């Protein structure tokens, strides 16, 4: 239910309009509980929309969540005003001494590049290693999930012949998993990527379990207990109009993109899309927060087990 975010973060007004309970500093301290600390490393270019999407889902459970917005150290955002970044974001270098119950790493529109060509690849690898000592549970999204499964498990990223794009039916492969509690046998999830990770590349000894998969677009959600992580290759957090925004952006950029499948009514981009995935998104994030709450240490200092010295 309550999410604690800065009073002037744009997400606040949007979420209040939707009925999400948003806490200010003053109200939060009156609740005599330890909030769950969740970090969001936001690599998406549309940062304000992305903050709002994750705050909406993280703020919909009965627990108080304190959200920390994190950026790559010294990355200058091309698509977000500097004033917004300096007001609300902290560099990874500045938070690396802190501990978090949960940490989310978003997607990024860099998935056609080799990992090493992403300017912040070395820092992202350090962040992924840092989550193993300073974060209780990691959730990675789209390119973030590709990066994590590559870094932790050596899985290769494969280029697709055409963009996997649209809203696809996914299967529940692990109804007994606490992360899929309450999920139907199948459900719709938005997909938007030019690349994929493949089931046959999952190393046998990795301990990875496939929780969700789609016939058309393959792997969707992996449980990675060895790294206390969930890896989600698709975009359950997206707004109703996010795929439309990306479609028109890609068309304007001259990219060979097809109409997103199963999205615009009658496949007409003039028709506003219907949201078919909102309830699953809330269920998944609710289950993740529930698991966090059940398993995270009471004392944040104990998060991540035995602390290891961070590389300078
Ligand atoms: C058959 C075919 O060729 S299909 C080709 C498909 N190609 C692609 O998808 C190319 C990859 N992506 C892109 O071209 C573009 O990012 C698009 C089309 C998706 C978006 O275009 P634009 O909005 O003009 O991209 P823009 O230059 O603003 O970059 C988007 C984000 O990626 C980041 N980025 C771009 N290149 C890099 C890089 N090498 N390393 C790290 N970040 C990068 C930018 O910094 C920006 O993020 P920010 O706002 O946080 O700073
Ligand atoms: N789906 C995003 C990439 C990040 O997952 C995009 O098309 O920009």
PDB file of C-alpha atoms in Angstrom, residues 102-217:
ATOM      1  CA  UNK A 102      15.386  -5.405  -2.850  1.00  0.00           C
ATOM      2  CA  UNK A 103      17.085  -3.987  -5.923  1.00  0.00           C
ATOM      3  CA  UNK A 104      15.611  -3.658  -9.424  1.00  0.00           C
ATOM      4  CA  UNK A 105      17.700  -3.242 -12.584  1.00  0.00           C
ATOM      5  CA  UNK A 106      15.578  -2.065 -15.519  1.00  0.00           C
ATOM      6  CA  UNK A 107      15.804  -2.674 -19.245  1.00  0.00           C
ATOM      7  CA  UNK A 108      17.769  -0.383 -21.574  1.00  0.00           C
ATOM      8  CA  UNK A 109      17.534   0.170 -25.344  1.00  0.00           C
ATOM      9  CA  UNK A 110      21.067  -1.160 -25.887  1.00  0.00           C
ATOM     10  CA  UNK A 111      20.325  -4.835 -26.432  1.00  0.00           C
ATOM     11  CA  UNK A 112      21.525  -4.947 -30.030  1.00  0.00           C
ATOM     12  CA  UNK A 113      25.001  -3.906 -28.847  1.00  0.00           C
ATOM     13  CA  UNK A 114      27.526  -6.435 -27.566  1.00  0.00           C
ATOM     14  CA  UNK A 115      27.602  -6.137 -23.765  1.00  0.00           C
ATOM     15  CA  UNK A 116      31.149  -4.770 -23.867  1.00  0.00           C
ATOM     16  CA  UNK A 117      30.060  -1.867 -26.127  1.00  0.00           C
ATOM     17  CA  UNK A 118      27.672  -0.529 -23.520  1.00  0.00           C
ATOM     18  CA  UNK A 119      29.537   2.378 -21.957  1.00  0.00           C
ATOM     19  CA  UNK A 120      28.638   1.338 -18.403  1.00  0.00           C
ATOM     20  CA  UNK A 121      29.185  -2.421 -18.799  1.00  0.00           C
ATOM     21  CA  UNK A 122      32.115  -2.556 -16.337  1.00  0.00           C
ATOM     22  CA  UNK A 123      30.173  -0.629 -13.704  1.00  0.00           C
ATOM     23  CA  UNK A 124      27.080  -2.778 -14.248  1.00  0.00           C
ATOM     24  CA  UNK A 125      29.177  -5.898 -13.661  1.00  0.00           C
ATOM     25  CA  UNK A 126      30.425  -4.363 -10.422  1.00  0.00           C
ATOM     26  CA  UNK A 127      26.831  -3.559  -9.464  1.00  0.00           C
ATOM     27  CA  UNK A 128      25.755  -7.142 -10.134  1.00  0.00           C
ATOM     28  CA  UNK A 129      28.604  -8.418  -7.938  1.00  0.00           C
ATOM     29  CA  UNK A 130      27.718  -5.858  -5.265  1.00  0.00           C
ATOM     30  CA  UNK A 131      24.121  -7.156  -5.127  1.00  0.00           C
ATOM     31  CA  UNK A 132      25.526 -10.437  -3.853  1.00  0.00           C
ATOM     32  CA  UNK A 133      26.793  -8.797  -0.661  1.00  0.00           C
ATOM     33  CA  UNK A 134      24.525  -5.770  -0.227  1.00  0.00           C
ATOM     34  CA  UNK A 135      21.090  -6.796  -1.539  1.00  0.00           C
ATOM     35  CA  UNK A 136      18.727  -9.449  -0.227  1.00  0.00           C
ATOM     36  CA  UNK A 137      16.771  -9.979  -3.461  1.00  0.00           C
ATOM     37  CA  UNK A 138      17.527  -8.808  -6.990  1.00  0.00           C
ATOM     38  CA  UNK A 139      14.951  -8.341  -9.766  1.00  0.00           C
ATOM     39  CA  UNK A 140      16.264  -7.711 -13.268  1.00  0.00           C
ATOM     40  CA  UNK A 141      14.174  -6.631 -16.253  1.00  0.00           C
ATOM     41  CA  UNK A 142      14.618  -7.142 -20.037  1.00  0.00           C
ATOM     42  CA  UNK A 143      18.166  -6.045 -20.978  1.00  0.00           C
ATOM     43  CA  UNK A 144      18.987  -5.941 -17.256  1.00  0.00           C
ATOM     44  CA  UNK A 145      18.009  -9.632 -17.101  1.00  0.00           C
ATOM     45  CA  UNK A 146      20.073 -10.424 -20.193  1.00  0.00           C
ATOM     46  CA  UNK A 147      23.058  -8.672 -18.615  1.00  0.00           C
ATOM     47  CA  UNK A 148      22.601 -10.499 -15.299  1.00  0.00           C
ATOM     48  CA  UNK A 149      22.221 -13.982 -16.798  1.00  0.00           C
ATOM     49  CA  UNK A 150      25.249 -13.305 -19.003  1.00  0.00           C
ATOM     50  CA  UNK A 151      27.333 -12.053 -16.092  1.00  0.00           C
ATOM     51  CA  UNK A 152      26.275 -14.657 -13.521  1.00  0.00           C
ATOM     52  CA  UNK A 153      25.858 -17.665 -15.809  1.00  0.00           C
ATOM     53  CA  UNK A 154      27.732 -16.917 -19.051  1.00  0.00           C
ATOM     54  CA  UNK A 155      24.539 -17.194 -21.124  1.00  0.00           C
ATOM     55  CA  UNK A 156      24.883 -15.673 -24.620  1.00  0.00           C
ATOM     56  CA  UNK A 157      22.465 -13.130 -26.095  1.00  0.00           C
ATOM     57  CA  UNK A 158      21.047 -14.002 -29.548  1.00  0.00           C
ATOM     58  CA  UNK A 159      19.901 -11.543 -32.193  1.00  0.00           C
ATOM     59  CA  UNK A 160      16.336 -12.094 -33.490  1.00  0.00           C
ATOM     60  CA  UNK A 161      15.403 -11.825 -37.157  1.00  0.00           C
ATOM     61  CA  UNK A 162      12.691  -9.348 -36.204  1.00  0.00           C
ATOM     62  CA  UNK A 163      11.785  -7.556 -33.000  1.00  0.00           C
ATOM     63  CA  UNK A 164       9.792  -9.687 -30.533  1.00  0.00           C
ATOM     64  CA  UNK A 165       7.109  -7.114 -30.048  1.00  0.00           C
ATOM     65  CA  UNK A 166       3.592  -7.275 -28.688  1.00  0.00           C
ATOM     66  CA  UNK A 167       1.534  -8.846 -25.927  1.00  0.00           C
ATOM     67  CA  UNK A 168       1.963 -12.616 -25.771  1.00  0.00           C
ATOM     68  CA  UNK A 169       0.349 -15.438 -23.852  1.00  0.00           C
ATOM     69  CA  UNK A 170       2.734 -16.913 -21.276  1.00  0.00           C
ATOM     70  CA  UNK A 171       2.540 -20.219 -19.410  1.00  0.00           C
ATOM     71  CA  UNK A 172       2.827 -20.702 -15.668  1.00  0.00           C
ATOM     72  CA  UNK A 173       5.501 -23.408 -15.406  1.00  0.00           C
ATOM     73  CA  UNK A 174       5.860 -23.453 -11.613  1.00  0.00           C
ATOM     74  CA  UNK A 175       2.513 -22.981  -9.844  1.00  0.00           C
ATOM     75  CA  UNK A 176       4.138 -23.978  -6.525  1.00  0.00           C
ATOM     76  CA  UNK A 177       6.738 -21.201  -6.705  1.00  0.00           C
ATOM     77  CA  UNK A 178       6.055 -18.470  -4.137  1.00  0.00           C
ATOM     78  CA  UNK A 179       6.646 -15.949  -6.917  1.00  0.00           C
ATOM     79  CA  UNK A 180       3.756 -17.384  -8.976  1.00  0.00           C
ATOM     80  CA  UNK A 181       1.285 -17.778  -6.135  1.00  0.00           C
ATOM     81  CA  UNK A 182      -2.195 -16.970  -7.450  1.00  0.00           C
ATOM     82  CA  UNK A 183      -1.164 -16.926 -11.112  1.00  0.00           C
ATOM     83  CA  UNK A 184      -3.480 -18.382 -13.755  1.00  0.00           C
ATOM     84  CA  UNK A 185      -2.258 -21.148 -16.047  1.00  0.00           C
ATOM     85  CA  UNK A 186      -1.618 -18.573 -18.754  1.00  0.00           C
ATOM     86  CA  UNK A 187      -1.532 -14.814 -18.857  1.00  0.00           C
ATOM     87  CA  UNK A 188      -0.557 -11.934 -21.170  1.00  0.00           C
ATOM     88  CA  UNK A 189       2.734 -10.020 -20.851  1.00  0.00           C
ATOM     89  CA  UNK A 190       4.260  -7.280 -23.079  1.00  0.00           C
ATOM     90  CA  UNK A 191       7.472  -8.171 -24.930  1.00  0.00           C
ATOM     91  CA  UNK A 192       9.738  -5.653 -26.646  1.00  0.00           C
ATOM     92  CA  UNK A 193      13.228  -6.732 -27.662  1.00  0.00           C
ATOM     93  CA  UNK A 194      15.498  -7.413 -30.618  1.00  0.00           C
ATOM     94  CA  UNK A 195      17.416 -10.179 -28.852  1.00  0.00           C
ATOM     95  CA  UNK A 196      16.770 -13.209 -26.643  1.00  0.00           C
ATOM     96  CA  UNK A 197      18.314 -15.587 -24.137  1.00  0.00           C
ATOM     97  CA  UNK A 198      17.560 -19.258 -24.829  1.00  0.00           C
ATOM     98  CA  UNK A 199      16.485 -22.203 -22.698  1.00  0.00           C
ATOM     99  CA  UNK A 200      19.152 -24.441 -24.266  1.00  0.00           C
ATOM    100  CA  UNK A 201      21.869 -22.037 -23.048  1.00  0.00           C
ATOM    101  CA  UNK A 202      20.896 -22.399 -19.383  1.00  0.00           C
ATOM    102  CA  UNK A 203      23.866 -24.183 -17.778  1.00  0.00           C
ATOM    103  CA  UNK A 204      22.803 -27.488 -16.203  1.00  0.00           C
ATOM    104  CA  UNK A 205      24.476 -26.695 -12.874  1.00  0.00           C
ATOM    105  CA  UNK A 206      23.211 -23.103 -12.632  1.00  0.00           C
ATOM    106  CA  UNK A 207      20.197 -23.831 -10.439  1.00  0.00           C
ATOM    107  CA  UNK A 208      18.111 -21.599 -12.731  1.00  0.00           C
ATOM    108  CA  UNK A 209      14.436 -22.551 -12.999  1.00  0.00           C
ATOM    109  CA  UNK A 210      12.129 -21.331 -15.756  1.00  0.00           C
ATOM    110  CA  UNK A 211       8.988 -19.927 -14.143  1.00  0.00           C
ATOM    111  CA  UNK A 212       7.266 -18.342 -17.174  1.00  0.00           C
ATOM    112  CA  UNK A 213       7.641 -18.976 -20.897  1.00  0.00           C
ATOM    113  CA  UNK A 214       5.797 -18.104 -24.120  1.00  0.00           C
ATOM    114  CA  UNK A 215       5.526 -20.212 -27.288  1.00  0.00           C
ATOM    115  CA  UNK A 216       6.279 -17.242 -29.564  1.00  0.00           C
ATOM    116  CA  UNK A 217       8.883 -15.372 -27.524  1.00  0.00           C
TER     117      UNK A 217
END
